[in-house]
Amino acid sequence: MFKIPLVNSLWMASRMSLKLFTPSSCFHATASTQLKEIRTNKVGNTLIIEGINVPSPRENYLIPNDGKSCPLARLNLNVKHTDVLILSQFVRPDGCMLPQRITGLSKIKQKKITKLVSMAHKAGLMCSLAPENSKKDPTRRKHWKKYNTYFDESTIKVFDSRVAQMKTNMLQDYIELKKQEKKLFV
Amino acid sequence: MSELGRVKQWNTFARCWHLFDATWQNPLECAPTIEKYLKGFHKPIYHPFVDCGDHVVVMNSKQIAFPGEEWRRRVYFHHTGYSRGASWTPAWILHDRDPTMIFKKAVYHHMKGNLFRRVVMERLHIFSDSNVPEEIMENITNQIRPLRPRPKPLESYSKKEIEEFPKIIDYPNDYVLSKN
């Protein structure tokens, strides 16, 4: 299925060295993003399951990003829970939130987006992104959940960790000190 | 008198009919605007003793919206007058029984309590869905603007619109796409 191209001489190498020779991004001939799709084919009595490289469906519509900073913080967007076209990008086809290592957002933005996604689900705005027989559709819900609800985004309270805040404060102080020193010498 | 001025005068002295669509509207927020039209605050000849209010037709009152946990937390009180006759009904149970009641109570309780209030309330016509009788529909000359925008669900967008919307993130390397 996913064959790792290895030279025969490296088969007996230790685990540490094996990690070094796994396929890295520098060998790509095509675009760097290679998604995989699992397909199943049944030919006679044999079932073939294979992983095929697929070009990303988002490739042409992606907003360019340097890949270092948080892509959402750079855009400076005021995302609301009714902006389903934005929120649906961070969600699996069954409606679950994607983890931080896949979205690549900062910790604060990731927490904020998860809350916004849950709000959109509760308001019944993304009921197409749900597994079968789910109650995301408000018409299939019971009691108070079947009626229209909206949410206030100011109720989302996400704070940075205190250690991280201290670190950034210390860095800023250090930079300012250096600037003042430079001014004194010049 | 100009043509516009003449029509303005007709509008002030006649009883106009206004239509209001209550889908995704908070009835507590709507109450002041509906009171304005019911009592005739928008008319230059307004005076508390002058009966110059208009009719307001509210439709789709079943589709009203409340913020957060208001459907559960909001409670309507009633007392029969006898001992142990008090009862507290959550908003969603009251809405189950009568989908027009919450809107009616919101407007009624927003107005100042005097003998004139019941008369004004007679001019408010609430319907739970969009099936308004024709003899009422033919009177309507104005539509009141909705106060909050109606949110668009993801199903209302076409597949092409969702696909071509600018994307913020892309899937990482070797991510396995899952099918629903």
PDB file of N, CA, C and O in Angstrom, chain A residues 48-117:
ATOM      1  N   ILE A  48      -9.398  -5.508  -3.090  1.00  0.00           N
ATOM      2  CA  ILE A  48      -8.159  -4.723  -3.154  1.00  0.00           C
ATOM      3  C   ILE A  48      -8.394  -3.382  -2.461  1.00  0.00           C
ATOM      4  O   ILE A  48      -9.267  -2.606  -2.853  1.00  0.00           O
ATOM      5  N   ILE A  49      -7.589  -3.133  -1.424  1.00  0.00           N
ATOM      6  CA  ILE A  49      -7.645  -1.838  -0.743  1.00  0.00           C
ATOM      7  C   ILE A  49      -6.330  -1.126  -1.011  1.00  0.00           C
ATOM      8  O   ILE A  49      -5.269  -1.657  -0.718  1.00  0.00           O
ATOM      9  N   GLU A  50      -6.416   0.066  -1.607  1.00  0.00           N
ATOM     10  CA  GLU A  50      -5.173   0.771  -1.953  1.00  0.00           C
ATOM     11  C   GLU A  50      -5.270   2.253  -1.615  1.00  0.00           C
ATOM     12  O   GLU A  50      -6.337   2.853  -1.662  1.00  0.00           O
ATOM     13  N   GLY A  51      -4.108   2.810  -1.251  1.00  0.00           N
ATOM     14  CA  GLY A  51      -4.025   4.240  -0.990  1.00  0.00           C
ATOM     15  C   GLY A  51      -3.452   4.950  -2.197  1.00  0.00           C
ATOM     16  O   GLY A  51      -2.381   4.612  -2.674  1.00  0.00           O
ATOM     17  N   ILE A  52      -4.186   5.919  -2.717  1.00  0.00           N
ATOM     18  CA  ILE A  52      -3.774   6.602  -3.951  1.00  0.00           C
ATOM     19  C   ILE A  52      -3.509   8.070  -3.640  1.00  0.00           C
ATOM     20  O   ILE A  52      -4.297   8.719  -2.928  1.00  0.00           O
ATOM     21  N   ASN A  53      -2.422   8.586  -4.183  1.00  0.00           N
ATOM     22  CA  ASN A  53      -2.128  10.007  -4.020  1.00  0.00           C
ATOM     23  C   ASN A  53      -3.106  10.837  -4.841  1.00  0.00           C
ATOM     24  O   ASN A  53      -3.332  10.564  -6.016  1.00  0.00           O
ATOM     25  N   VAL A  54      -3.646  11.857  -4.190  1.00  0.00           N
ATOM     26  CA  VAL A  54      -4.691  12.686  -4.808  1.00  0.00           C
ATOM     27  C   VAL A  54      -4.290  14.154  -4.661  1.00  0.00           C
ATOM     28  O   VAL A  54      -3.808  14.544  -3.591  1.00  0.00           O
ATOM     29  N   PRO A  55      -4.449  14.986  -5.690  1.00  0.00           N
ATOM     30  CA  PRO A  55      -4.191  16.425  -5.491  1.00  0.00           C
ATOM     31  C   PRO A  55      -5.228  17.035  -4.572  1.00  0.00           C
ATOM     32  O   PRO A  55      -6.392  16.621  -4.552  1.00  0.00           O
ATOM     33  N   SER A  56      -4.791  18.039  -3.808  1.00  0.00           N
ATOM     34  CA  SER A  56      -5.688  18.648  -2.827  1.00  0.00           C
ATOM     35  C   SER A  56      -6.812  19.421  -3.521  1.00  0.00           C
ATOM     36  O   SER A  56      -6.563  20.191  -4.447  1.00  0.00           O
ATOM     37  N   PRO A  57      -8.061  19.260  -3.092  1.00  0.00           N
ATOM     38  CA  PRO A  57      -9.168  20.021  -3.706  1.00  0.00           C
ATOM     39  C   PRO A  57      -9.120  21.503  -3.362  1.00  0.00           C
ATOM     40  O   PRO A  57      -9.803  22.309  -3.979  1.00  0.00           O
ATOM     41  N   ARG A  58      -8.306  21.862  -2.338  1.00  0.00           N
ATOM     42  CA  ARG A  58      -8.254  23.272  -1.907  1.00  0.00           C
ATOM     43  C   ARG A  58      -7.098  24.027  -2.547  1.00  0.00           C
ATOM     44  O   ARG A  58      -6.907  25.195  -2.265  1.00  0.00           O
ATOM     45  N   GLU A  59      -6.330  23.339  -3.382  1.00  0.00           N
ATOM     46  CA  GLU A  59      -5.066  23.904  -3.866  1.00  0.00           C
ATOM     47  C   GLU A  59      -5.249  25.257  -4.564  1.00  0.00           C
ATOM     48  O   GLU A  59      -4.503  26.206  -4.320  1.00  0.00           O
ATOM     49  N   ASN A  60      -6.282  25.343  -5.425  1.00  0.00           N
ATOM     50  CA  ASN A  60      -6.451  26.542  -6.255  1.00  0.00           C
ATOM     51  C   ASN A  60      -7.082  27.704  -5.500  1.00  0.00           C
ATOM     52  O   ASN A  60      -6.992  28.841  -5.939  1.00  0.00           O
ATOM     53  N   TYR A  61      -7.762  27.409  -4.393  1.00  0.00           N
ATOM     54  CA  TYR A  61      -8.513  28.445  -3.682  1.00  0.00           C
ATOM     55  C   TYR A  61      -7.870  28.818  -2.353  1.00  0.00           C
ATOM     56  O   TYR A  61      -8.477  29.470  -1.517  1.00  0.00           O
ATOM     57  N   LEU A  62      -6.617  28.374  -2.144  1.00  0.00           N
ATOM     58  CA  LEU A  62      -5.950  28.602  -0.863  1.00  0.00           C
ATOM     59  C   LEU A  62      -5.412  30.029  -0.789  1.00  0.00           C
ATOM     60  O   LEU A  62      -4.821  30.530  -1.734  1.00  0.00           O
ATOM     61  N   ILE A  63      -5.623  30.670   0.373  1.00  0.00           N
ATOM     62  CA  ILE A  63      -5.034  31.991   0.613  1.00  0.00           C
ATOM     63  C   ILE A  63      -3.560  31.772   0.960  1.00  0.00           C
ATOM     64  O   ILE A  63      -3.253  30.989   1.859  1.00  0.00           O
ATOM     65  N   PRO A  64      -2.621  32.437   0.244  1.00  0.00           N
ATOM     66  CA  PRO A  64      -1.202  32.149   0.489  1.00  0.00           C
ATOM     67  C   PRO A  64      -0.772  32.494   1.912  1.00  0.00           C
ATOM     68  O   PRO A  64      -1.174  33.507   2.471  1.00  0.00           O
ATOM     69  N   ASN A  65       0.031  31.605   2.478  1.00  0.00           N
ATOM     70  CA  ASN A  65       0.474  31.750   3.866  1.00  0.00           C
ATOM     71  C   ASN A  65       1.932  31.328   3.942  1.00  0.00           C
ATOM     72  O   ASN A  65       2.366  30.447   3.214  1.00  0.00           O
ATOM     73  N   ASP A  66       2.701  31.974   4.834  1.00  0.00           N
ATOM     74  CA  ASP A  66       4.125  31.646   4.929  1.00  0.00           C
ATOM     75  C   ASP A  66       4.374  30.331   5.658  1.00  0.00           C
ATOM     76  O   ASP A  66       5.487  29.801   5.617  1.00  0.00           O
ATOM     77  N   GLY A  67       3.348  29.797   6.323  1.00  0.00           N
ATOM     78  CA  GLY A  67       3.510  28.507   6.986  1.00  0.00           C
ATOM     79  C   GLY A  67       4.132  28.584   8.357  1.00  0.00           C
ATOM     80  O   GLY A  67       4.300  27.572   9.018  1.00  0.00           O
ATOM     81  N   LYS A  68       4.490  29.790   8.810  1.00  0.00           N
ATOM     82  CA  LYS A  68       5.107  29.929  10.133  1.00  0.00           C
ATOM     83  C   LYS A  68       4.094  30.404  11.168  1.00  0.00           C
ATOM     84  O   LYS A  68       3.954  29.837  12.232  1.00  0.00           O
ATOM     85  N   SER A  69       3.363  31.475  10.804  1.00  0.00           N
ATOM     86  CA  SER A  69       2.411  32.022  11.771  1.00  0.00           C
ATOM     87  C   SER A  69       1.041  31.374  11.593  1.00  0.00           C
ATOM     88  O   SER A  69       0.802  30.649  10.630  1.00  0.00           O
ATOM     89  N   CYS A  70       0.147  31.682  12.536  1.00  0.00           N
ATOM     90  CA  CYS A  70      -1.214  31.135  12.489  1.00  0.00           C
ATOM     91  C   CYS A  70      -1.957  31.730  11.289  1.00  0.00           C
ATOM     92  O   CYS A  70      -2.020  32.954  11.148  1.00  0.00           O
ATOM     93  N   PRO A  71      -2.507  30.897  10.383  1.00  0.00           N
ATOM     94  CA  PRO A  71      -3.146  31.431   9.171  1.00  0.00           C
ATOM     95  C   PRO A  71      -4.382  32.272   9.457  1.00  0.00           C
ATOM     96  O   PRO A  71      -4.731  33.147   8.658  1.00  0.00           O
ATOM     97  N   LEU A  72      -5.037  32.023  10.572  1.00  0.00           N
ATOM     98  CA  LEU A  72      -6.260  32.777  10.881  1.00  0.00           C
ATOM     99  C   LEU A  72      -5.925  34.123  11.530  1.00  0.00           C
ATOM    100  O   LEU A  72      -6.599  35.123  11.273  1.00  0.00           O
ATOM    101  N   ALA A  73      -4.871  34.142  12.344  1.00  0.00           N
ATOM    102  CA  ALA A  73      -4.493  35.384  13.025  1.00  0.00           C
ATOM    103  C   ALA A  73      -3.967  36.407  12.027  1.00  0.00           C
ATOM    104  O   ALA A  73      -4.162  37.609  12.187  1.00  0.00           O
ATOM    105  N   ARG A  74      -3.294  35.925  10.952  1.00  0.00           N
ATOM    106  CA  ARG A  74      -2.748  36.827   9.947  1.00  0.00           C
ATOM    107  C   ARG A  74      -3.849  37.552   9.179  1.00  0.00           C
ATOM    108  O   ARG A  74      -3.688  38.702   8.782  1.00  0.00           O
ATOM    109  N   LEU A  75      -4.953  36.853   8.947  1.00  0.00           N
ATOM    110  CA  LEU A  75      -6.041  37.447   8.155  1.00  0.00           C
ATOM    111  C   LEU A  75      -6.818  38.484   8.945  1.00  0.00           C
ATOM    112  O   LEU A  75      -7.520  39.307   8.368  1.00  0.00           O
ATOM    113  N   ASN A  76      -6.721  38.411  10.287  1.00  0.00           N
ATOM    114  CA  ASN A  76      -7.402  39.369  11.163  1.00  0.00           C
ATOM    115  C   ASN A  76      -8.917  39.374  10.914  1.00  0.00           C
ATOM    116  O   ASN A  76      -9.516  40.408  10.652  1.00  0.00           O
ATOM    117  N   LEU A  77      -9.507  38.190  10.954  1.00  0.00           N
ATOM    118  CA  LEU A  77     -10.943  38.044  10.687  1.00  0.00           C
ATOM    119  C   LEU A  77     -11.727  38.018  11.989  1.00  0.00           C
ATOM    120  O   LEU A  77     -11.252  37.488  12.999  1.00  0.00           O
ATOM    121  N   ASN A  78     -12.902  38.592  11.954  1.00  0.00           N
ATOM    122  CA  ASN A  78     -13.833  38.475  13.075  1.00  0.00           C
ATOM    123  C   ASN A  78     -14.830  37.372  12.727  1.00  0.00           C
ATOM    124  O   ASN A  78     -15.892  37.625  12.180  1.00  0.00           O
ATOM    125  N   VAL A  79     -14.469  36.134  13.035  1.00  0.00           N
ATOM    126  CA  VAL A  79     -15.297  34.990  12.636  1.00  0.00           C
ATOM    127  C   VAL A  79     -16.455  34.850  13.616  1.00  0.00           C
ATOM    128  O   VAL A  79     -16.270  34.929  14.829  1.00  0.00           O
ATOM    129  N   LYS A  80     -17.643  34.642  13.066  1.00  0.00           N
ATOM    130  CA  LYS A  80     -18.829  34.429  13.898  1.00  0.00           C
ATOM    131  C   LYS A  80     -19.358  33.023  13.668  1.00  0.00           C
ATOM    132  O   LYS A  80     -18.974  32.370  12.698  1.00  0.00           O
ATOM    133  N   HIS A  81     -20.261  32.604  14.554  1.00  0.00           N
ATOM    134  CA  HIS A  81     -20.722  31.215  14.455  1.00  0.00           C
ATOM    135  C   HIS A  81     -21.661  30.995  13.277  1.00  0.00           C
ATOM    136  O   HIS A  81     -21.984  29.866  12.944  1.00  0.00           O
ATOM    137  N   THR A  82     -22.075  32.084  12.624  1.00  0.00           N
ATOM    138  CA  THR A  82     -22.927  31.939  11.443  1.00  0.00           C
ATOM    139  C   THR A  82     -22.119  31.844  10.149  1.00  0.00           C
ATOM    140  O   THR A  82     -22.694  31.593   9.102  1.00  0.00           O
ATOM    141  N   ASP A  83     -20.802  32.040  10.231  1.00  0.00           N
ATOM    142  CA  ASP A  83     -19.949  31.963   9.033  1.00  0.00           C
ATOM    143  C   ASP A  83     -19.589  30.505   8.754  1.00  0.00           C
ATOM    144  O   ASP A  83     -18.461  30.065   8.978  1.00  0.00           O
ATOM    145  N   VAL A  84     -20.579  29.769   8.252  1.00  0.00           N
ATOM    146  CA  VAL A  84     -20.390  28.320   8.106  1.00  0.00           C
ATOM    147  C   VAL A  84     -19.407  27.963   7.005  1.00  0.00           C
ATOM    148  O   VAL A  84     -18.778  26.909   7.054  1.00  0.00           O
ATOM    149  N   LEU A  85     -19.243  28.863   6.005  1.00  0.00           N
ATOM    150  CA  LEU A  85     -18.308  28.557   4.915  1.00  0.00           C
ATOM    151  C   LEU A  85     -16.866  28.560   5.421  1.00  0.00           C
ATOM    152  O   LEU A  85     -16.014  27.852   4.879  1.00  0.00           O
ATOM    153  N   ILE A  86     -16.563  29.350   6.438  1.00  0.00           N
ATOM    154  CA  ILE A  86     -15.224  29.350   7.040  1.00  0.00           C
ATOM    155  C   ILE A  86     -15.096  28.186   8.015  1.00  0.00           C
ATOM    156  O   ILE A  86     -14.106  27.449   8.001  1.00  0.00           O
ATOM    157  N   LEU A  87     -16.101  28.013   8.863  1.00  0.00           N
ATOM    158  CA  LEU A  87     -16.001  27.001   9.924  1.00  0.00           C
ATOM    159  C   LEU A  87     -15.971  25.581   9.370  1.00  0.00           C
ATOM    160  O   LEU A  87     -15.352  24.693   9.944  1.00  0.00           O
ATOM    161  N   SER A  88     -16.621  25.379   8.212  1.00  0.00           N
ATOM    162  CA  SER A  88     -16.658  24.024   7.650  1.00  0.00           C
ATOM    163  C   SER A  88     -15.296  23.578   7.126  1.00  0.00           C
ATOM    164  O   SER A  88     -15.096  22.403   6.820  1.00  0.00           O
ATOM    165  N   GLN A  89     -14.338  24.524   7.001  1.00  0.00           N
ATOM    166  CA  GLN A  89     -12.997  24.141   6.545  1.00  0.00           C
ATOM    167  C   GLN A  89     -12.203  23.430   7.636  1.00  0.00           C
ATOM    168  O   GLN A  89     -11.238  22.727   7.356  1.00  0.00           O
ATOM    169  N   PHE A  90     -12.572  23.657   8.897  1.00  0.00           N
ATOM    170  CA  PHE A  90     -11.829  23.088  10.011  1.00  0.00           C
ATOM    171  C   PHE A  90     -12.478  21.814  10.543  1.00  0.00           C
ATOM    172  O   PHE A  90     -12.222  21.408  11.672  1.00  0.00           O
ATOM    173  N   VAL A  91     -13.323  21.210   9.730  1.00  0.00           N
ATOM    174  CA  VAL A  91     -14.191  20.144  10.239  1.00  0.00           C
ATOM    175  C   VAL A  91     -14.096  18.923   9.329  1.00  0.00           C
ATOM    176  O   VAL A  91     -13.917  19.050   8.118  1.00  0.00           O
ATOM    177  N   ARG A  92     -14.155  17.752   9.932  1.00  0.00           N
ATOM    178  CA  ARG A  92     -14.194  16.503   9.146  1.00  0.00           C
ATOM    179  C   ARG A  92     -15.584  16.337   8.508  1.00  0.00           C
ATOM    180  O   ARG A  92     -16.529  16.998   8.923  1.00  0.00           O
ATOM    181  N   PRO A  93     -15.709  15.405   7.539  1.00  0.00           N
ATOM    182  CA  PRO A  93     -17.043  15.215   6.925  1.00  0.00           C
ATOM    183  C   PRO A  93     -18.118  14.765   7.911  1.00  0.00           C
ATOM    184  O   PRO A  93     -19.305  14.904   7.629  1.00  0.00           O
ATOM    185  N   ASP A  94     -17.729  14.236   9.079  1.00  0.00           N
ATOM    186  CA  ASP A  94     -18.748  13.845  10.056  1.00  0.00           C
ATOM    187  C   ASP A  94     -19.037  14.949  11.067  1.00  0.00           C
ATOM    188  O   ASP A  94     -19.783  14.739  12.016  1.00  0.00           O
ATOM    189  N   GLY A  95     -18.443  16.132  10.880  1.00  0.00           N
ATOM    190  CA  GLY A  95     -18.751  17.262  11.747  1.00  0.00           C
ATOM    191  C   GLY A  95     -17.818  17.451  12.912  1.00  0.00           C
ATOM    192  O   GLY A  95     -17.962  18.418  13.651  1.00  0.00           O
ATOM    193  N   CYS A  96     -16.831  16.538  13.101  1.00  0.00           N
ATOM    194  CA  CYS A  96     -15.888  16.681  14.218  1.00  0.00           C
ATOM    195  C   CYS A  96     -14.832  17.721  13.867  1.00  0.00           C
ATOM    196  O   CYS A  96     -14.490  17.912  12.710  1.00  0.00           O
ATOM    197  N   MET A  97     -14.320  18.361  14.891  1.00  0.00           N
ATOM    198  CA  MET A  97     -13.244  19.353  14.712  1.00  0.00           C
ATOM    199  C   MET A  97     -11.931  18.639  14.422  1.00  0.00           C
ATOM    200  O   MET A  97     -11.636  17.606  15.014  1.00  0.00           O
ATOM    201  N   LEU A  98     -11.146  19.201  13.474  1.00  0.00           N
ATOM    202  CA  LEU A  98      -9.819  18.646  13.185  1.00  0.00           C
ATOM    203  C   LEU A  98      -8.851  19.037  14.301  1.00  0.00           C
ATOM    204  O   LEU A  98      -8.970  20.118  14.873  1.00  0.00           O
ATOM    205  N   PRO A  99      -7.871  18.171  14.617  1.00  0.00           N
ATOM    206  CA  PRO A  99      -6.928  18.511  15.691  1.00  0.00           C
ATOM    207  C   PRO A  99      -5.955  19.605  15.269  1.00  0.00           C
ATOM    208  O   PRO A  99      -5.826  19.917  14.080  1.00  0.00           O
ATOM    209  N   GLN A 100      -5.233  20.129  16.274  1.00  0.00           N
ATOM    210  CA  GLN A 100      -4.383  21.303  16.040  1.00  0.00           C
ATOM    211  C   GLN A 100      -3.224  20.986  15.102  1.00  0.00           C
ATOM    212  O   GLN A 100      -2.778  21.830  14.342  1.00  0.00           O
ATOM    213  N   ARG A 101      -2.728  19.732  15.144  1.00  0.00           N
ATOM    214  CA  ARG A 101      -1.584  19.415  14.295  1.00  0.00           C
ATOM    215  C   ARG A 101      -1.951  19.373  12.816  1.00  0.00           C
ATOM    216  O   ARG A 101      -1.093  19.487  11.947  1.00  0.00           O
ATOM    217  N   ILE A 102      -3.236  19.232  12.507  1.00  0.00           N
ATOM    218  CA  ILE A 102      -3.682  19.237  11.111  1.00  0.00           C
ATOM    219  C   ILE A 102      -4.126  20.634  10.678  1.00  0.00           C
ATOM    220  O   ILE A 102      -3.822  21.077   9.577  1.00  0.00           O
ATOM    221  N   THR A 103      -4.817  21.354  11.560  1.00  0.00           N
ATOM    222  CA  THR A 103      -5.260  22.701  11.179  1.00  0.00           C
ATOM    223  C   THR A 103      -4.092  23.686  11.147  1.00  0.00           C
ATOM    224  O   THR A 103      -4.096  24.609  10.331  1.00  0.00           O
ATOM    225  N   GLY A 104      -3.121  23.507  12.036  1.00  0.00           N
ATOM    226  CA  GLY A 104      -1.969  24.408  12.073  1.00  0.00           C
ATOM    227  C   GLY A 104      -2.284  25.773  12.642  1.00  0.00           C
ATOM    228  O   GLY A 104      -1.565  26.730  12.410  1.00  0.00           O
ATOM    229  N   LEU A 105      -3.373  25.876  13.413  1.00  0.00           N
ATOM    230  CA  LEU A 105      -3.725  27.150  14.037  1.00  0.00           C
ATOM    231  C   LEU A 105      -2.962  27.297  15.348  1.00  0.00           C
ATOM    232  O   LEU A 105      -2.411  26.332  15.872  1.00  0.00           O
ATOM    233  N   SER A 106      -2.963  28.533  15.862  1.00  0.00           N
ATOM    234  CA  SER A 106      -2.383  28.733  17.183  1.00  0.00           C
ATOM    235  C   SER A 106      -3.343  28.156  18.226  1.00  0.00           C
ATOM    236  O   SER A 106      -4.507  27.885  17.935  1.00  0.00           O
ATOM    237  N   LYS A 107      -2.819  28.011  19.470  1.00  0.00           N
ATOM    238  CA  LYS A 107      -3.609  27.325  20.498  1.00  0.00           C
ATOM    239  C   LYS A 107      -4.895  28.086  20.814  1.00  0.00           C
ATOM    240  O   LYS A 107      -5.962  27.493  20.988  1.00  0.00           O
ATOM    241  N   ILE A 108      -4.788  29.409  20.876  1.00  0.00           N
ATOM    242  CA  ILE A 108      -5.959  30.233  21.231  1.00  0.00           C
ATOM    243  C   ILE A 108      -7.006  30.155  20.126  1.00  0.00           C
ATOM    244  O   ILE A 108      -8.185  29.958  20.381  1.00  0.00           O
ATOM    245  N   LYS A 109      -6.543  30.306  18.889  1.00  0.00           N
ATOM    246  CA  LYS A 109      -7.481  30.299  17.761  1.00  0.00           C
ATOM    247  C   LYS A 109      -8.148  28.926  17.636  1.00  0.00           C
ATOM    248  O   LYS A 109      -9.329  28.827  17.299  1.00  0.00           O
ATOM    249  N   GLN A 110      -7.380  27.877  17.888  1.00  0.00           N
ATOM    250  CA  GLN A 110      -7.936  26.520  17.799  1.00  0.00           C
ATOM    251  C   GLN A 110      -9.085  26.339  18.799  1.00  0.00           C
ATOM    252  O   GLN A 110     -10.152  25.839  18.463  1.00  0.00           O
ATOM    253  N   LYS A 111      -8.858  26.821  20.039  1.00  0.00           N
ATOM    254  CA  LYS A 111      -9.899  26.707  21.070  1.00  0.00           C
ATOM    255  C   LYS A 111     -11.123  27.517  20.676  1.00  0.00           C
ATOM    256  O   LYS A 111     -12.261  27.087  20.858  1.00  0.00           O
ATOM    257  N   LYS A 112     -10.870  28.715  20.151  1.00  0.00           N
ATOM    258  CA  LYS A 112     -11.968  29.599  19.780  1.00  0.00           C
ATOM    259  C   LYS A 112     -12.801  28.983  18.646  1.00  0.00           C
ATOM    260  O   LYS A 112     -14.025  29.022  18.670  1.00  0.00           O
ATOM    261  N   ILE A 113     -12.096  28.427  17.657  1.00  0.00           N
ATOM    262  CA  ILE A 113     -12.799  27.848  16.507  1.00  0.00           C
ATOM    263  C   ILE A 113     -13.604  26.619  16.941  1.00  0.00           C
ATOM    264  O   ILE A 113     -14.731  26.402  16.479  1.00  0.00           O
ATOM    265  N   THR A 114     -13.067  25.816  17.867  1.00  0.00           N
ATOM    266  CA  THR A 114     -13.828  24.645  18.332  1.00  0.00           C
ATOM    267  C   THR A 114     -15.142  25.067  18.971  1.00  0.00           C
ATOM    268  O   THR A 114     -16.184  24.438  18.760  1.00  0.00           O
ATOM    269  N   LYS A 115     -15.086  26.160  19.747  1.00  0.00           N
ATOM    270  CA  LYS A 115     -16.324  26.630  20.386  1.00  0.00           C
ATOM    271  C   LYS A 115     -17.303  27.168  19.343  1.00  0.00           C
ATOM    272  O   LYS A 115     -18.516  26.951  19.456  1.00  0.00           O
ATOM    273  N   LEU A 116     -16.763  27.871  18.345  1.00  0.00           N
ATOM    274  CA  LEU A 116     -17.631  28.412  17.290  1.00  0.00           C
ATOM    275  C   LEU A 116     -18.294  27.282  16.506  1.00  0.00           C
ATOM    276  O   LEU A 116     -19.471  27.373  16.133  1.00  0.00           O
ATOM    277  N   VAL A 117     -17.517  26.200  16.264  1.00  0.00           N
ATOM    278  CA  VAL A 117     -18.069  25.053  15.526  1.00  0.00           C
ATOM    279  C   VAL A 117     -19.199  24.411  16.327  1.00  0.00           C
ATOM    280  O   VAL A 117     -20.259  24.079  15.791  1.00  0.00           O
TER     281      VAL A 117
END
